[in-house]
Amino acid sequence: MELVQFYSMLVVQLVSVLAGAGCLSVYLVSHRRGFLYAFWAFLFYFLDATLVFQDAFIALMMDVPDEGVYLVARSLASIISGSGIFVSFWLLACDFAGEKRTALVFTPPTVFVAASLMSLLLDQTQPENRFVFYAIRAVLFLWTLAFLGMRYFSTADTTERQRMRRHKAFYIALWILGIGFFAEDAYFFLIAPPEGSALSLFSAERNYLEELLMLVCAGAACRSAYKALSLRYEQPPVREDERVESIINDNLALYGSRHKLSKREQEVLRLVLLGVDNQNIASTMGVAASTAKVHVHNILRKTGHANRQDLIQDFWSTW
């Protein structure tokens, strides 16, 4: 059984590295912030899983005279890794929802770190106190999911709701696994704590449903990374590429809504994204070249970009 535990942890770490590498690749190509946040989440989860190996290594190879002191030191490392994981997920959710209010974006991470540090004032050798420490992680993750749910029900933008509805199955799975890893901590710390030292590959410090949650997120991230990398971000899409046109059509209304573009400006933007110059935009839309130029200028002004290339890159960085 120990061997199964060992290799399952290696699989979790390997998948975290692969998912993080895929997300970083997409970010370097497209500058989509969501993939950067996902990269940091998977990187820190790799480090978080390493702490479990550290526990087992110390238990086998070293003499720990004061387990309480060790648990406090380990908890500080867990706060760093946990912040990297769950704060990154929170920032990813804010980016996905287009949330830009500074107070709302930074308050949950600040509360998470402060609450985690305060929990260290409790005796960390007591199972109930270890539960409090790890429950703070689950609360931040569940708050992230609740925030997305509230955003879905509160928005009046039908385009935004349709976009979010496409991820319904994934969202429900995250709720189930999020509640599950909270319940698993409650069971192993409060109801049936494992016998022996906390410094073990079998200890309650390891949460299996949290690992499954990360594997599910890694699978979704890899799938999104594959789709994003296939769009040939560096070169403007060609008009004959039906797949690219389909993606543009799916995201155009969302992008136009966020930047308050008129229907006419969205039509012009679509042609800009397909690499059409002002003269051909005018011919396609049946307007004067000067009118097409004005539309493009207004789009750049509303979106806050100096040129077409910045505009195109910003569009492809929008979920």
CSV table of C-alpha atoms in Angstrom, one decimal:
chain,number,residue,atom,x,y,z
A,1,MET,CA,0.0,0.0,0.0
A,2,GLU,CA,2.9,2.4,0.8
A,3,LEU,CA,4.1,1.8,-2.8
A,4,VAL,CA,0.8,2.8,-4.2
A,5,GLN,CA,0.7,5.9,-2.1
A,6,PHE,CA,4.2,6.8,-3.3
A,7,TYR,CA,3.5,6.4,-7.0
A,8,SER,CA,0.2,8.2,-6.8
A,9,MET,CA,1.9,11.2,-5.3
A,10,LEU,CA,4.5,11.1,-8.1
A,11,VAL,CA,1.6,11.0,-10.7
A,12,VAL,CA,0.1,14.1,-9.0
A,13,GLN,CA,3.4,15.9,-9.2
A,14,LEU,CA,4.0,14.9,-12.8
A,15,VAL,CA,0.6,16.0,-13.9
A,16,SER,CA,1.0,19.4,-12.1
A,17,VAL,CA,4.3,20.0,-13.9
A,18,LEU,CA,2.9,19.1,-17.3
A,19,ALA,CA,-0.2,21.3,-16.8
A,20,GLY,CA,1.9,24.2,-15.5
A,21,ALA,CA,4.2,23.9,-18.5
A,22,GLY,CA,1.3,23.9,-20.9
A,23,CYS,CA,-0.3,27.0,-19.2
A,24,LEU,CA,3.0,28.8,-19.3
A,25,SER,CA,3.5,28.1,-23.0
A,26,VAL,CA,0.1,29.5,-23.8
A,27,TYR,CA,0.8,32.6,-21.7
A,28,LEU,CA,4.1,33.2,-23.4
A,29,VAL,CA,2.3,33.0,-26.8
A,30,SER,CA,-0.9,34.8,-26.0
A,31,HIS,CA,-0.4,36.8,-22.8
A,32,ARG,CA,-3.7,35.5,-21.5
A,33,ARG,CA,-3.5,36.2,-17.8
A,34,GLY,CA,-5.7,33.3,-16.9
A,35,PHE,CA,-3.1,30.9,-18.1
A,36,LEU,CA,-0.4,32.6,-16.0
A,37,TYR,CA,-2.5,32.3,-12.9
A,38,ALA,CA,-3.1,28.6,-13.7
A,39,PHE,CA,0.6,28.1,-14.1
A,40,TRP,CA,1.4,29.5,-10.7
A,41,ALA,CA,-1.4,27.3,-9.2
A,42,PHE,CA,0.1,24.1,-10.6
A,43,LEU,CA,3.6,25.1,-9.8
A,44,PHE,CA,2.7,25.7,-6.1
A,45,TYR,CA,0.7,22.6,-6.0
A,46,PHE,CA,3.8,20.7,-7.0
A,47,LEU,CA,5.6,22.3,-4.1
A,48,ASP,CA,2.7,21.6,-1.8
A,49,ALA,CA,2.8,17.9,-2.7
A,50,THR,CA,6.6,17.9,-2.1
A,51,LEU,CA,5.8,18.8,1.6
A,52,VAL,CA,4.1,15.4,2.0
A,53,PHE,CA,7.3,13.7,0.7
A,54,GLN,CA,9.2,15.8,3.1
A,55,ASP,CA,7.1,14.6,6.0
A,56,ALA,CA,7.7,11.0,5.1
A,57,PHE,CA,11.4,11.5,4.6
A,58,ILE,CA,11.9,13.2,7.9
A,59,ALA,CA,9.9,10.5,9.7
A,60,LEU,CA,12.1,7.8,8.2
A,61,MET,CA,15.5,9.4,8.1
A,62,MET,CA,15.7,12.1,10.8
A,63,ASP,CA,15.0,12.4,14.5
A,64,VAL,CA,12.4,15.2,15.2
A,65,PRO,CA,12.7,16.1,18.9
A,66,ASP,CA,9.7,18.4,18.8
A,67,GLU,CA,6.9,17.6,16.4
A,68,GLY,CA,5.0,20.7,17.4
A,69,VAL,CA,7.8,23.0,16.3
A,70,TYR,CA,8.2,21.1,13.0
A,71,LEU,CA,4.4,21.3,12.3
A,72,VAL,CA,4.5,25.1,12.8
A,73,ALA,CA,7.5,25.4,10.4
A,74,ARG,CA,5.8,23.1,7.9
A,75,SER,CA,2.6,25.1,8.2
A,76,LEU,CA,4.4,28.3,7.2
A,77,ALA,CA,5.6,26.5,4.1
A,78,SER,CA,2.0,25.3,3.5
A,79,ILE,CA,0.7,28.9,3.8
A,80,ILE,CA,3.1,29.9,1.0
A,81,SER,CA,2.2,26.9,-1.2
A,82,GLY,CA,-1.5,27.2,-0.4
A,83,SER,CA,-1.5,30.9,-1.2
A,84,GLY,CA,0.2,30.2,-4.5
A,85,ILE,CA,-2.5,27.6,-5.3
A,86,PHE,CA,-5.8,29.0,-4.1
A,87,VAL,CA,-5.0,32.7,-4.5
A,88,SER,CA,-4.0,32.0,-8.1
A,89,PHE,CA,-7.4,30.2,-8.6
A,90,TRP,CA,-9.1,33.2,-7.1
A,91,LEU,CA,-7.3,35.6,-9.5
A,92,LEU,CA,-8.1,33.3,-12.3
A,93,ALA,CA,-11.8,33.5,-11.4
A,94,CYS,CA,-11.6,37.3,-11.2
A,95,ASP,CA,-10.0,37.4,-14.7
A,96,PHE,CA,-12.6,35.0,-16.1
A,97,ALA,CA,-15.4,37.1,-14.7
A,98,GLY,CA,-13.8,40.4,-15.8
A,99,GLU,CA,-13.6,41.6,-12.2
A,100,LYS,CA,-11.4,44.6,-11.8
A,101,ARG,CA,-12.4,46.2,-8.5
A,102,THR,CA,-9.2,46.3,-6.5
A,103,ALA,CA,-10.8,45.9,-3.1
A,104,LEU,CA,-12.7,42.8,-4.1
A,105,VAL,CA,-9.8,41.2,-5.9
A,106,PHE,CA,-7.3,41.6,-3.0
A,107,THR,CA,-9.5,41.2,0.1
A,108,PRO,CA,-9.9,37.4,-0.1
A,109,PRO,CA,-6.2,36.7,-0.5
A,110,THR,CA,-5.4,39.1,2.4
A,111,VAL,CA,-8.0,37.4,4.6
A,112,PHE,CA,-6.7,34.0,3.7
A,113,VAL,CA,-3.1,34.8,4.6
A,114,ALA,CA,-4.0,36.6,7.8
A,115,ALA,CA,-6.4,33.8,9.0
A,116,SER,CA,-3.8,31.1,8.2
A,117,LEU,CA,-1.1,32.9,10.2
A,118,MET,CA,-3.5,33.4,13.1
A,119,SER,CA,-4.3,29.7,13.1
A,120,LEU,CA,-0.7,29.0,13.9
A,121,LEU,CA,-1.2,30.5,17.4
A,122,LEU,CA,-3.2,27.3,18.1
A,123,ASP,CA,-1.4,24.1,19.2
A,124,GLN,CA,-0.6,22.5,15.9
A,125,THR,CA,-0.2,19.0,17.5
A,126,GLN,CA,-4.0,18.9,18.1
A,127,PRO,CA,-6.0,17.4,15.3
A,128,GLU,CA,-8.8,20.0,15.6
A,129,ASN,CA,-6.4,22.8,15.2
A,130,ARG,CA,-4.8,21.2,12.1
A,131,PHE,CA,-8.4,21.0,10.7
A,132,VAL,CA,-8.9,24.7,11.3
A,133,PHE,CA,-5.6,25.4,9.5
A,134,TYR,CA,-6.5,23.4,6.4
A,135,ALA,CA,-10.2,24.4,6.4
A,136,ILE,CA,-9.1,27.9,5.5
A,137,ARG,CA,-7.9,26.6,2.2
A,138,ALA,CA,-11.2,25.0,1.5
A,139,VAL,CA,-13.1,28.1,2.5
A,140,LEU,CA,-11.1,30.3,0.0
A,141,PHE,CA,-11.7,27.8,-2.8
A,142,LEU,CA,-15.5,27.5,-2.0
A,143,TRP,CA,-15.7,31.3,-1.8
A,144,THR,CA,-14.1,31.4,-5.3
A,145,LEU,CA,-16.8,29.1,-6.6
A,146,ALA,CA,-19.6,31.0,-4.8
A,147,PHE,CA,-18.3,34.3,-6.4
A,148,LEU,CA,-18.6,32.8,-9.9
A,149,GLY,CA,-22.1,31.6,-9.1
A,150,MET,CA,-23.1,35.0,-7.8
A,151,ARG,CA,-21.6,36.6,-10.8
A,152,TYR,CA,-23.6,34.3,-13.1
A,153,PHE,CA,-27.0,35.0,-11.4
A,154,SER,CA,-26.4,38.8,-10.9
A,155,THR,CA,-25.3,39.7,-14.5
A,156,ALA,CA,-27.9,40.9,-16.9
A,157,ASP,CA,-25.6,40.3,-19.8
A,158,THR,CA,-26.9,37.3,-21.7
A,159,THR,CA,-23.7,36.9,-23.6
A,160,GLU,CA,-21.7,36.6,-20.4
A,161,ARG,CA,-24.2,34.1,-19.0
A,162,GLN,CA,-24.1,32.0,-22.1
A,163,ARG,CA,-20.3,32.0,-21.9
A,164,MET,CA,-20.3,30.9,-18.3
A,165,ARG,CA,-23.0,28.3,-18.9
A,166,ARG,CA,-20.6,26.5,-21.3
A,167,HIS,CA,-18.5,25.5,-18.3
A,168,LYS,CA,-21.5,24.3,-16.2
A,169,ALA,CA,-20.4,20.6,-15.9
A,170,PHE,CA,-16.9,21.6,-14.9
A,171,TYR,CA,-18.2,24.1,-12.3
A,172,ILE,CA,-20.5,21.5,-10.7
A,173,ALA,CA,-17.6,19.0,-10.6
A,174,LEU,CA,-15.5,21.7,-8.8
A,175,TRP,CA,-18.2,22.2,-6.2
A,176,ILE,CA,-18.5,18.5,-5.5
A,177,LEU,CA,-14.7,18.0,-5.1
A,178,GLY,CA,-14.3,21.3,-3.1
A,179,ILE,CA,-16.9,20.2,-0.6
A,180,GLY,CA,-15.4,16.7,-0.7
A,181,PHE,CA,-11.9,17.8,0.3
A,182,PHE,CA,-13.3,19.9,3.1
A,183,ALA,CA,-15.3,16.9,4.3
A,184,GLU,CA,-12.3,14.7,4.0
A,185,ASP,CA,-10.3,17.0,6.3
A,186,ALA,CA,-13.1,17.1,8.8
A,187,TYR,CA,-13.3,13.3,8.8
A,188,PHE,CA,-9.6,12.5,9.2
A,189,PHE,CA,-8.8,15.4,11.6
A,190,LEU,CA,-12.0,15.4,13.8
A,191,ILE,CA,-13.7,12.0,13.4
A,192,ALA,CA,-11.2,9.3,12.7
A,193,PRO,CA,-7.6,10.7,12.8
A,194,PRO,CA,-5.0,8.2,11.6
A,195,GLU,CA,-2.9,6.6,14.3
A,196,GLY,CA,0.7,7.6,14.7
A,197,SER,CA,2.7,10.6,13.7
A,198,ALA,CA,1.6,13.3,11.4
A,199,LEU,CA,4.9,12.9,9.6
A,200,SER,CA,3.8,10.1,7.2
A,201,LEU,CA,2.7,9.5,3.7
A,202,PHE,CA,-0.5,8.2,5.2
A,203,SER,CA,-1.2,11.1,7.5
A,204,ALA,CA,-4.2,13.4,7.5
A,205,GLU,CA,-1.9,16.1,6.1
A,206,ARG,CA,-2.5,14.5,2.7
A,207,ASN,CA,-5.9,15.1,1.2
A,208,TYR,CA,-6.9,12.7,-1.6
A,209,LEU,CA,-9.9,14.6,-2.9
A,210,GLU,CA,-7.8,17.8,-3.1
A,211,GLU,CA,-5.4,15.8,-5.3
A,212,LEU,CA,-8.3,14.6,-7.4
A,213,LEU,CA,-9.5,18.2,-7.7
A,214,MET,CA,-6.1,19.3,-8.9
A,215,LEU,CA,-6.0,16.5,-11.5
A,216,VAL,CA,-9.4,17.5,-12.8
A,217,CYS,CA,-8.3,21.2,-13.0
A,218,ALA,CA,-5.0,20.0,-14.7
A,219,GLY,CA,-7.0,18.1,-17.3
A,220,ALA,CA,-9.2,21.1,-18.1
A,221,ALA,CA,-6.1,23.4,-18.2
A,222,CYS,CA,-4.3,21.1,-20.7
A,223,ARG,CA,-7.4,20.9,-22.9
A,224,SER,CA,-7.7,24.7,-22.9
A,225,ALA,CA,-4.0,25.1,-23.5
A,226,TYR,CA,-4.1,22.8,-26.5
A,227,LYS,CA,-7.0,24.7,-28.0
A,228,ALA,CA,-5.3,28.1,-27.4
A,229,LEU,CA,-2.0,27.0,-28.9
A,230,SER,CA,-3.6,25.8,-32.0
A,231,LEU,CA,-4.8,29.3,-32.9
A,232,ARG,CA,-1.5,30.4,-34.3
A,233,TYR,CA,-1.5,33.5,-32.1
A,234,GLU,CA,1.6,35.2,-33.5
A,235,GLN,CA,0.1,35.5,-37.0
A,236,PRO,CA,-3.3,37.2,-37.7
A,237,PRO,CA,-5.9,34.5,-38.5
A,238,VAL,CA,-6.7,34.0,-42.2
A,239,ARG,CA,-10.3,34.5,-43.3
A,240,GLU,CA,-10.6,31.0,-44.6
A,241,ASP,CA,-9.9,29.4,-41.2
A,242,GLU,CA,-13.5,28.5,-40.2
A,243,ARG,CA,-12.4,27.4,-36.7
A,244,VAL,CA,-10.9,30.8,-36.0
A,245,GLU,CA,-13.9,32.6,-37.3
A,246,SER,CA,-16.1,30.5,-35.1
A,247,ILE,CA,-14.1,31.4,-32.0
A,248,ILE,CA,-14.1,35.1,-32.9
A,249,ASN,CA,-17.9,35.0,-33.3
A,250,ASP,CA,-18.2,33.3,-29.9
A,251,ASN,CA,-16.1,35.9,-28.1
A,252,LEU,CA,-17.0,39.0,-30.1
A,253,ALA,CA,-20.2,39.8,-28.2
A,254,LEU,CA,-18.5,39.4,-24.8
A,255,TYR,CA,-15.5,41.6,-25.8
A,256,GLY,CA,-17.9,44.2,-27.3
A,257,SER,CA,-20.0,44.2,-24.2
A,258,ARG,CA,-17.1,44.7,-21.9
A,259,HIS,CA,-15.8,47.7,-23.9
A,260,LYS,CA,-19.2,49.1,-24.8
A,261,LEU,CA,-18.7,48.7,-28.6
A,262,SER,CA,-21.7,49.3,-30.8
A,263,LYS,CA,-23.0,46.5,-33.1
A,264,ARG,CA,-21.4,48.3,-36.0
A,265,GLU,CA,-18.1,48.6,-34.2
A,266,GLN,CA,-18.3,44.9,-33.4
A,267,GLU,CA,-18.7,44.1,-37.1
A,268,VAL,CA,-15.6,46.3,-37.9
A,269,LEU,CA,-13.7,44.6,-35.1
A,270,ARG,CA,-14.5,41.2,-36.5
A,271,LEU,CA,-12.9,42.2,-39.8
A,272,VAL,CA,-9.9,43.7,-38.1
A,273,LEU,CA,-9.4,40.4,-36.2
A,274,LEU,CA,-9.4,38.6,-39.6
A,275,GLY,CA,-6.6,40.9,-40.9
A,276,VAL,CA,-8.7,43.1,-43.2
A,277,ASP,CA,-7.3,46.6,-43.8
A,278,ASN,CA,-9.4,49.8,-43.7
A,279,GLN,CA,-10.0,49.9,-47.5
A,280,ASN,CA,-11.3,46.4,-47.6
A,281,ILE,CA,-13.4,46.9,-44.5
A,282,ALA,CA,-15.0,49.8,-46.3
A,283,SER,CA,-15.7,47.7,-49.4
A,284,THR,CA,-17.1,44.8,-47.3
A,285,MET,CA,-19.4,47.0,-45.3
A,286,GLY,CA,-20.4,49.3,-48.2
A,287,VAL,CA,-19.1,52.5,-46.5
A,288,ALA,CA,-16.6,55.1,-47.3
A,289,ALA,CA,-12.9,54.5,-46.4
A,290,SER,CA,-13.0,57.5,-44.1
A,291,THR,CA,-16.0,56.0,-42.2
A,292,ALA,CA,-14.2,52.6,-41.8
A,293,LYS,CA,-11.1,54.5,-40.5
A,294,VAL,CA,-13.3,56.4,-37.9
A,295,HIS,CA,-14.8,53.1,-36.7
A,296,VAL,CA,-11.4,51.6,-36.2
A,297,HIS,CA,-10.2,54.7,-34.4
A,298,ASN,CA,-13.2,54.5,-32.1
A,299,ILE,CA,-12.6,50.9,-31.3
A,300,LEU,CA,-9.0,51.5,-30.4
A,301,ARG,CA,-10.0,54.4,-28.2
A,302,LYS,CA,-12.7,52.5,-26.3
A,303,THR,CA,-10.5,49.5,-25.8
A,304,GLY,CA,-7.5,51.6,-24.8
A,305,HIS,CA,-5.0,50.4,-27.5
A,306,ALA,CA,-2.6,52.3,-29.7
A,307,ASN,CA,-2.7,50.0,-32.7
A,308,ARG,CA,-4.3,47.0,-34.3
A,309,GLN,CA,-1.7,44.5,-33.1
A,310,ASP,CA,-2.3,45.4,-29.4
A,311,LEU,CA,-6.1,45.3,-30.0
A,312,ILE,CA,-5.8,41.8,-31.6
A,313,GLN,CA,-3.6,40.5,-28.8
A,314,ASP,CA,-6.0,41.9,-26.2
A,315,PHE,CA,-9.0,40.2,-27.9
A,316,TRP,CA,-7.3,36.8,-27.9
A,317,SER,CA,-6.4,37.2,-24.2
A,318,THR,CA,-10.1,37.5,-23.3
A,319,TRP,CA,-11.8,34.4,-22.2
